[in-house]
Amino acid sequence: MRSIDPGNDYESWRRAARELLVAGVAPGEVLFEREQGLFGGAGGLREEPAPYRAGDAAKVPAAFVKLARAASCHREEGRWALLYRILWRIVKGGERDLCEISSDLDVAKALLLGKNVRREIHKMHAFVRFRLVATDGESGRETYAAWFEPEHRIVEAAAPFFRKRFANMNWSIFTPLGCAHWNGEQLAFSEGLAASPLNGGDSMEDFWKTYYRSIFNPARLKVKMMRTEMPAKYWKNLPEAELIGPLIQESRRRVETMHGEDLRPAKAAPRNRYLASLGEMSAAAACSGPSGNQSLAEMAGAAANCRACPLWKSATGTVFGEGPGDARVMVVGEQPGDQEDIAGRPFVGPAGKLLDEAFAQAGLDRSAMYLTNAVKHFKWTPRDTPRGKVRLHQSPAAGEIEACRPWLLGELHRVAPEVLILLGATAARSLLGREVKVVSGRGLIDAPKLAARVILTVHPSYLLRLPAGEVRQAAFAAFVDDLRLASA
Amino acid sequence: MEIGAKLEILADAAKYDASCASSGAAKSDSRSGRGVGSTGGAGICHSYAPDGRCISLLKLLLTNSCIYDCHYCINRRSSNVRRAVFTPAEVVKLTLDFYKRNYIEGLFLSSGIIRNADHTMEQVIAVARTLREEHDFRGYIHLKTIPEASPELIETAARYADRISINLELPTQESLDRLAPEKNMARTKVAMGRIRHRLEEASERKRDGDKKLRHATGQSTQVIVGADASTDADFLDRSDELYRSYKMRRVYYSAFSPIPEPSAVLPLQAPPLLREHRLYQADWLMRYYGFQTREILTPEAPNLDLELDPKLAWALRNRQNFPVDLQTAPREVLLRVPGLGVRNVDRILRIRRLTRLRLGDLVRLRVPLKKVQPFIVTADHHPSRYLLDSDRLRARFAPKPRQLELF
């Protein structure tokens, strides 16, 4: 049986373990023991070590290094032997993927150690409480210090977080298991201290305690939950912890007091122009279509409260038409999609972008046209995709097209365009009043009651559904040709 | 009024907001700057109060004066609670002083509505602007916004904050009309939609190379549970809509809790803490476990079972889907096994490529055996059909009837 001093940290253990591997020492034949006395802490074999050559480096998966680094910070005595056993199994036992088997007896143990260590690091990030100890008279640069008592050797692993967060102040964290110091340029470590070198508290501690007391809700006591997340072992270095007992004790009386209070009647609203405007907005009457001689803007406002079909419930709001009221060309699509619903504007999503491209090729200026949809609310159904939860477009039903038609007719009458472009079957159905086969009937159609020149063509989202490549290119070109009819 | 007295009133006024997350912000730290602060990564709970809630952010109201009259809220205009107002400079100083002592991850700032929405938003923004621009503060900032505030102001808030939020408060307009008459569902949805639009624009700009762009990365909201007659299905349907439509990072469920100055419109009751917990569990099932709301709750049974967690309740209603062979079942099926969490499912998927799973493996993965056993098959375990079919399966999980304890 050999005996070896693994040192205190991952690096010293790694040196020792590498030498053992080279010497072919099996896990059962070695004891990992810290040397006592003057020469402790150096690491390495007590016997003459075998010379280490570059070619001896054992290849191990990155997962093992990660596992070993974390577990080695733990204070559990058996960690070095455990890690060496895992290392041996990987390198000599042919179990290369051992670290993947998180339910293996050895791996599970090491993972648990690592988990404890990571948790302790996290708790150190959470529960270190700095006190202001000095302020430089000239530069105003402040120096802070804290005393913390971690269970494991985590100071070095935990320190970079504080350096990133508090780069522009000087600080020291003292612990029994090593201390960390930052002076603005260098992160330094020193030996642990037996007791806190700090005297007195900090001027902000009273405010912090006031905050802790005030943010606590006595009506929902969950002491066990608190103790799980903030175990009592940390309390002695937390200034707020002295309040825990009294707050728990008073909570019942405080809740009883609330229940005993007289119920307060509602006070009348103060005179306030803003409150009045909210009231007006909320009171705006639900409607089902345009009325009288509303302008386009008035119609858009009224449509926001349209309840003619149930689509308003699941949509964000109406997406009304947009463009000059005296446009020569009016374009009617199907209904807003996810993007349009969010932006509150028609044709801003993928189909809208394609439409813009087609307009450009056809020589049409979008800003000079009036763009709208046959249905003003987005109709969707839930769908879970690998990219997340989305709203999948659904074609509007006949009843919904019907319910929305008065708005579309209202827009058509106001704009009274010379050219009307119907994109897809829904727009055609709404304004022509019948089922139309778009692909066979596309081009100029005869509908003099609607506009002097009426063009029927596909909806751009149809193009998006075609396979990319020649097929889509040809369809896009035909689409552009249809749009060109507008300027003929 | 002294700052300590203001802190007492304005922290007390803010404590009914459950949102505490300090995670999900863009990565940033103080090394390249003048001030303090870092964000990115998991977020840290710096303390816990005896109510079990984490204390991560300095959660304050700028003022608890309010012209609204929301009956669940201690700060409503009909309440006689003591009022206070922070100056922006006071909040800035408290935030920095707390932050430098490592008490907090950052600031959560909300406000009672004073004068009008825009005026209120401007005050809130002033605090965030000072922290970011004058002090180069790089910690977390969560700003509460008001749906009726101008879109430009909400966007300004988003440029200073890491997260912004609008509280929906209640899941239906009918409930809002009764309990929060100034609030409006449709206007809230429009504002949430606009925020999503801006958040997506910002993330696109960042992706396209504008690395320096500082902008909020997400929005969240809160609903109060137990103040109205809404069912759990009402809440989950609304949440599902909010997650899909506005890409909420979180919907917080906050049990309606007794407050001083109770309203005649809404008498006090014990906070439904267990119901709140079940709603969070169900919310998790929707977001991480592939469940649809209709699987968790049905029109016939629109409320969650308080005795069983919702996944277990689903499994008991769908016993024909079990037992599941851990060695072969696909991930989405494993996710539906009671007692298996996302992390253990992923571990099982890795392990089973290399070895046959046994009950001992599950013990070492710290899977609760008693819970999973009736639902799974392993190399050394096959549940008895008798158990899976019998009514006793529910009894195995439902809490034992017990005598009430004296408190």
mmCIF file of N, CA, C and O in Angstrom, chain A residues 111-167:
data_model
loop_
_atom_site.group_PDB
_atom_site.id
_atom_site.type_symbol
_atom_site.label_atom_id
_atom_site.label_comp_id
_atom_site.label_asym_id
_atom_site.label_seq_id
_atom_site.Cartn_x
_atom_site.Cartn_y
_atom_site.Cartn_z
ATOM 1 N N LEU A 111 -20.663 13.495 -8.316
ATOM 2 C CA LEU A 111 -21.583 14.539 -8.777
ATOM 3 C C LEU A 111 -22.222 15.248 -7.591
ATOM 4 O O LEU A 111 -22.409 16.466 -7.606
ATOM 5 N N LEU A 112 -22.535 14.460 -6.575
ATOM 6 C CA LEU A 112 -23.166 15.060 -5.398
ATOM 7 C C LEU A 112 -22.195 16.015 -4.700
ATOM 8 O O LEU A 112 -22.572 17.116 -4.291
ATOM 9 N N LEU A 113 -20.931 15.586 -4.610
ATOM 10 C CA LEU A 113 -19.933 16.489 -4.017
ATOM 11 C C LEU A 113 -19.845 17.779 -4.830
ATOM 12 O O LEU A 113 -19.837 18.878 -4.287
ATOM 13 N N GLY A 114 -19.786 17.620 -6.143
ATOM 14 C CA GLY A 114 -19.693 18.787 -7.017
ATOM 15 C C GLY A 114 -20.903 19.686 -6.877
ATOM 16 O O GLY A 114 -20.785 20.911 -6.860
ATOM 17 N N LYS A 115 -22.046 19.063 -6.731
ATOM 18 C CA LYS A 115 -23.274 19.840 -6.599
ATOM 19 C C LYS A 115 -23.250 20.647 -5.292
ATOM 20 O O LYS A 115 -23.607 21.826 -5.278
ATOM 21 N N ASN A 116 -22.793 19.978 -4.213
ATOM 22 C CA ASN A 116 -22.681 20.704 -2.939
ATOM 23 C C ASN A 116 -21.743 21.891 -3.067
ATOM 24 O O ASN A 116 -22.002 22.964 -2.517
ATOM 25 N N VAL A 117 -20.659 21.674 -3.789
ATOM 26 C CA VAL A 117 -19.671 22.744 -3.946
ATOM 27 C C VAL A 117 -20.256 23.896 -4.756
ATOM 28 O O VAL A 117 -20.137 25.059 -4.369
ATOM 29 N N ARG A 118 -20.915 23.557 -5.857
ATOM 30 C CA ARG A 118 -21.497 24.623 -6.677
ATOM 31 C C ARG A 118 -22.552 25.401 -5.896
ATOM 32 O O ARG A 118 -22.652 26.613 -6.002
ATOM 33 N N ARG A 119 -23.304 24.665 -5.098
ATOM 34 C CA ARG A 119 -24.319 25.336 -4.287
ATOM 35 C C ARG A 119 -23.664 26.277 -3.280
ATOM 36 O O ARG A 119 -24.103 27.395 -3.064
ATOM 37 N N GLU A 120 -22.570 25.800 -2.695
ATOM 38 C CA GLU A 120 -21.886 26.633 -1.710
ATOM 39 C C GLU A 120 -21.288 27.888 -2.366
ATOM 40 O O GLU A 120 -21.311 28.973 -1.784
ATOM 41 N N ILE A 121 -20.784 27.730 -3.580
ATOM 42 C CA ILE A 121 -20.277 28.900 -4.310
ATOM 43 C C ILE A 121 -21.416 29.888 -4.535
ATOM 44 O O ILE A 121 -21.283 31.091 -4.310
ATOM 45 N N HIS A 122 -22.540 29.337 -4.962
ATOM 46 C CA HIS A 122 -23.700 30.191 -5.219
ATOM 47 C C HIS A 122 -24.122 30.915 -3.931
ATOM 48 O O HIS A 122 -24.432 32.101 -3.947
ATOM 49 N N LYS A 123 -24.117 30.172 -2.827
ATOM 50 C CA LYS A 123 -24.529 30.792 -1.565
ATOM 51 C C LYS A 123 -23.507 31.833 -1.114
ATOM 52 O O LYS A 123 -23.861 32.822 -0.482
ATOM 53 N N MET A 124 -22.247 31.617 -1.447
ATOM 54 C CA MET A 124 -21.255 32.640 -1.105
ATOM 55 C C MET A 124 -21.524 33.911 -1.918
ATOM 56 O O MET A 124 -21.484 35.015 -1.378
ATOM 57 N N HIS A 125 -21.815 33.741 -3.204
ATOM 58 C CA HIS A 125 -22.159 34.913 -4.012
ATOM 59 C C HIS A 125 -23.364 35.636 -3.419
ATOM 60 O O HIS A 125 -23.474 36.853 -3.503
ATOM 61 N N ALA A 126 -24.265 34.871 -2.835
ATOM 62 C CA ALA A 126 -25.499 35.464 -2.309
ATOM 63 C C ALA A 126 -25.300 36.101 -0.939
ATOM 64 O O ALA A 126 -25.816 37.180 -0.669
ATOM 65 N N PHE A 127 -24.564 35.435 -0.060
ATOM 66 C CA PHE A 127 -24.623 35.810 1.355
ATOM 67 C C PHE A 127 -23.402 36.563 1.876
ATOM 68 O O PHE A 127 -23.365 36.920 3.056
ATOM 69 N N VAL A 128 -22.402 36.787 1.031
ATOM 70 C CA VAL A 128 -21.326 37.688 1.489
ATOM 71 C C VAL A 128 -21.943 39.063 1.710
ATOM 72 O O VAL A 128 -22.721 39.540 0.895
ATOM 73 N N ARG A 129 -21.631 39.662 2.869
ATOM 74 C CA ARG A 129 -22.139 41.008 3.148
ATOM 75 C C ARG A 129 -20.951 41.935 3.356
ATOM 76 O O ARG A 129 -20.226 41.795 4.347
ATOM 77 N N PHE A 130 -20.760 42.848 2.409
ATOM 78 C CA PHE A 130 -19.631 43.770 2.520
ATOM 79 C C PHE A 130 -19.925 44.891 3.510
ATOM 80 O O PHE A 130 -21.076 45.310 3.668
ATOM 81 N N ARG A 131 -18.862 45.358 4.157
ATOM 82 C CA ARG A 131 -18.948 46.581 4.952
ATOM 83 C C ARG A 131 -17.943 47.569 4.375
ATOM 84 O O ARG A 131 -16.853 47.173 3.960
ATOM 85 N N LEU A 132 -18.309 48.815 4.384
ATOM 86 C CA LEU A 132 -17.394 49.858 3.913
ATOM 87 C C LEU A 132 -16.348 50.070 5.002
ATOM 88 O O LEU A 132 -16.695 50.375 6.146
ATOM 89 N N VAL A 133 -15.061 49.897 4.667
ATOM 90 C CA VAL A 133 -14.033 50.063 5.700
ATOM 91 C C VAL A 133 -13.148 51.278 5.458
ATOM 92 O O VAL A 133 -12.497 51.763 6.380
ATOM 93 N N ALA A 134 -13.082 51.801 4.245
ATOM 94 C CA ALA A 134 -12.262 52.992 4.009
ATOM 95 C C ALA A 134 -12.689 53.658 2.715
ATOM 96 O O ALA A 134 -13.200 53.004 1.804
ATOM 97 N N THR A 135 -12.501 54.977 2.650
ATOM 98 C CA THR A 135 -12.735 55.711 1.413
ATOM 99 C C THR A 135 -11.526 56.592 1.169
ATOM 100 O O THR A 135 -11.137 57.367 2.041
ATOM 101 N N ASP A 136 -10.939 56.447 0.010
ATOM 102 C CA ASP A 136 -9.755 57.233 -0.304
ATOM 103 C C ASP A 136 -10.147 58.709 -0.459
ATOM 104 O O ASP A 136 -11.034 59.039 -1.256
ATOM 105 N N GLY A 137 -9.481 59.550 0.327
ATOM 106 C CA GLY A 137 -9.837 60.967 0.348
ATOM 107 C C GLY A 137 -9.706 61.639 -1.004
ATOM 108 O O GLY A 137 -10.500 62.502 -1.361
ATOM 109 N N GLU A 138 -8.722 61.237 -1.777
ATOM 110 C CA GLU A 138 -8.474 61.909 -3.054
ATOM 111 C C GLU A 138 -9.341 61.364 -4.172
ATOM 112 O O GLU A 138 -10.076 62.091 -4.824
ATOM 113 N N SER A 139 -9.237 60.043 -4.395
ATOM 114 C CA SER A 139 -9.931 59.456 -5.538
ATOM 115 C C SER A 139 -11.379 59.104 -5.216
ATOM 116 O O SER A 139 -12.187 58.935 -6.116
ATOM 117 N N GLY A 140 -11.692 59.016 -3.933
ATOM 118 C CA GLY A 140 -13.040 58.608 -3.562
ATOM 119 C C GLY A 140 -13.252 57.108 -3.693
ATOM 120 O O GLY A 140 -14.349 56.601 -3.463
ATOM 121 N N ARG A 141 -12.203 56.378 -4.072
ATOM 122 C CA ARG A 141 -12.333 54.933 -4.246
ATOM 123 C C ARG A 141 -12.582 54.265 -2.892
ATOM 124 O O ARG A 141 -11.915 54.558 -1.906
ATOM 125 N N GLU A 142 -13.535 53.369 -2.864
ATOM 126 C CA GLU A 142 -13.953 52.765 -1.599
ATOM 127 C C GLU A 142 -13.343 51.377 -1.416
ATOM 128 O O GLU A 142 -13.105 50.657 -2.389
ATOM 129 N N THR A 143 -13.130 51.016 -0.163
ATOM 130 C CA THR A 143 -12.642 49.683 0.170
ATOM 131 C C THR A 143 -13.671 48.982 1.050
ATOM 132 O O THR A 143 -14.127 49.547 2.048
ATOM 133 N N TYR A 144 -14.043 47.793 0.632
ATOM 134 C CA TYR A 144 -15.045 47.013 1.366
ATOM 135 C C TYR A 144 -14.418 45.716 1.860
ATOM 136 O O TYR A 144 -13.440 45.223 1.283
ATOM 137 N N ALA A 145 -14.992 45.163 2.925
ATOM 138 C CA ALA A 145 -14.495 43.887 3.437
ATOM 139 C C ALA A 145 -15.652 43.062 3.971
ATOM 140 O O ALA A 145 -16.682 43.607 4.398
ATOM 141 N N ALA A 146 -15.477 41.748 3.927
ATOM 142 C CA ALA A 146 -16.527 40.856 4.416
ATOM 143 C C ALA A 146 -15.916 39.641 5.089
ATOM 144 O O ALA A 146 -14.787 39.231 4.759
ATOM 145 N N TRP A 147 -16.650 39.081 6.027
ATOM 146 C CA TRP A 147 -16.263 37.826 6.676
ATOM 147 C C TRP A 147 -17.301 36.780 6.303
ATOM 148 O O TRP A 147 -18.503 37.029 6.377
ATOM 149 N N PHE A 148 -16.850 35.635 5.812
ATOM 150 C CA PHE A 148 -17.773 34.595 5.385
ATOM 151 C C PHE A 148 -17.217 33.251 5.821
ATOM 152 O O PHE A 148 -16.000 33.073 5.891
ATOM 153 N N GLU A 149 -18.106 32.304 6.160
ATOM 154 C CA GLU A 149 -17.625 30.999 6.629
ATOM 155 C C GLU A 149 -18.170 29.873 5.751
ATOM 156 O O GLU A 149 -19.197 29.281 6.052
ATOM 157 N N PRO A 150 -17.475 29.597 4.659
ATOM 158 C CA PRO A 150 -17.947 28.542 3.756
ATOM 159 C C PRO A 150 -17.628 27.153 4.309
ATOM 160 O O PRO A 150 -16.713 26.996 5.113
ATOM 161 N N GLU A 151 -18.375 26.185 3.839
ATOM 162 C CA GLU A 151 -18.160 24.823 4.299
ATOM 163 C C GLU A 151 -17.050 24.138 3.496
ATOM 164 O O GLU A 151 -16.415 23.222 3.976
ATOM 165 N N HIS A 152 -16.852 24.607 2.269
ATOM 166 C CA HIS A 152 -15.861 23.970 1.401
ATOM 167 C C HIS A 152 -14.841 24.991 0.909
ATOM 168 O O HIS A 152 -15.010 26.187 1.095
ATOM 169 N N ARG A 153 -13.794 24.463 0.244
ATOM 170 C CA ARG A 153 -12.707 25.339 -0.218
ATOM 171 C C ARG A 153 -13.109 25.999 -1.532
ATOM 172 O O ARG A 153 -12.694 25.584 -2.621
ATOM 173 N N ILE A 154 -13.867 27.042 -1.446
ATOM 174 C CA ILE A 154 -14.467 27.598 -2.662
ATOM 175 C C ILE A 154 -14.045 29.032 -2.927
ATOM 176 O O ILE A 154 -14.486 29.631 -3.903
ATOM 177 N N VAL A 155 -13.207 29.592 -2.069
ATOM 178 C CA VAL A 155 -12.913 31.025 -2.203
ATOM 179 C C VAL A 155 -12.352 31.353 -3.587
ATOM 180 O O VAL A 155 -12.786 32.306 -4.234
ATOM 181 N N GLU A 156 -11.401 30.524 -4.064
ATOM 182 C CA GLU A 156 -10.800 30.829 -5.373
ATOM 183 C C GLU A 156 -11.811 30.697 -6.498
ATOM 184 O O GLU A 156 -11.809 31.464 -7.447
ATOM 185 N N ALA A 157 -12.684 29.691 -6.377
ATOM 186 C CA ALA A 157 -13.678 29.485 -7.431
ATOM 187 C C ALA A 157 -14.750 30.573 -7.393
ATOM 188 O O ALA A 157 -15.312 30.937 -8.424
ATOM 189 N N ALA A 158 -15.011 31.105 -6.200
ATOM 190 C CA ALA A 158 -16.100 32.076 -6.073
ATOM 191 C C ALA A 158 -15.643 33.510 -6.357
ATOM 192 O O ALA A 158 -16.453 34.378 -6.668
ATOM 193 N N ALA A 159 -14.329 33.762 -6.250
ATOM 194 C CA ALA A 159 -13.840 35.140 -6.298
ATOM 195 C C ALA A 159 -14.039 35.870 -7.634
ATOM 196 O O ALA A 159 -14.343 37.063 -7.623
ATOM 197 N N PRO A 160 -13.881 35.194 -8.796
ATOM 198 C CA PRO A 160 -14.004 35.938 -10.060
ATOM 199 C C PRO A 160 -15.344 36.662 -10.208
ATOM 200 O O PRO A 160 -15.415 37.736 -10.802
ATOM 201 N N PHE A 161 -16.389 36.083 -9.644
ATOM 202 C CA PHE A 161 -17.697 36.741 -9.691
ATOM 203 C C PHE A 161 -17.623 38.133 -9.055
ATOM 204 O O PHE A 161 -18.137 39.113 -9.603
ATOM 205 N N PHE A 162 -16.962 38.204 -7.889
ATOM 206 C CA PHE A 162 -16.883 39.494 -7.194
ATOM 207 C C PHE A 162 -15.995 40.479 -7.953
ATOM 208 O O PHE A 162 -16.243 41.675 -7.950
ATOM 209 N N ARG A 163 -14.972 39.937 -8.608
ATOM 210 C CA ARG A 163 -14.106 40.829 -9.374
ATOM 211 C C ARG A 163 -14.879 41.465 -10.525
ATOM 212 O O ARG A 163 -14.763 42.658 -10.789
ATOM 213 N N LYS A 164 -15.688 40.661 -11.207
ATOM 214 C CA LYS A 164 -16.460 41.214 -12.326
ATOM 215 C C LYS A 164 -17.475 42.236 -11.842
ATOM 216 O O LYS A 164 -17.664 43.285 -12.440
ATOM 217 N N ARG A 165 -18.135 41.895 -10.757
ATOM 218 C CA ARG A 165 -19.228 42.750 -10.290
ATOM 219 C C ARG A 165 -18.712 44.020 -9.619
ATOM 220 O O ARG A 165 -19.312 45.079 -9.747
ATOM 221 N N PHE A 166 -17.621 43.894 -8.887
ATOM 222 C CA PHE A 166 -17.141 45.029 -8.094
ATOM 223 C C PHE A 166 -15.732 45.432 -8.530
ATOM 224 O O PHE A 166 -14.853 45.643 -7.700
ATOM 225 N N ALA A 167 -15.528 45.556 -9.848
ATOM 226 C CA ALA A 167 -14.191 45.844 -10.370
ATOM 227 C C ALA A 167 -13.706 47.214 -9.918
ATOM 228 O O ALA A 167 -12.505 47.434 -9.775
#
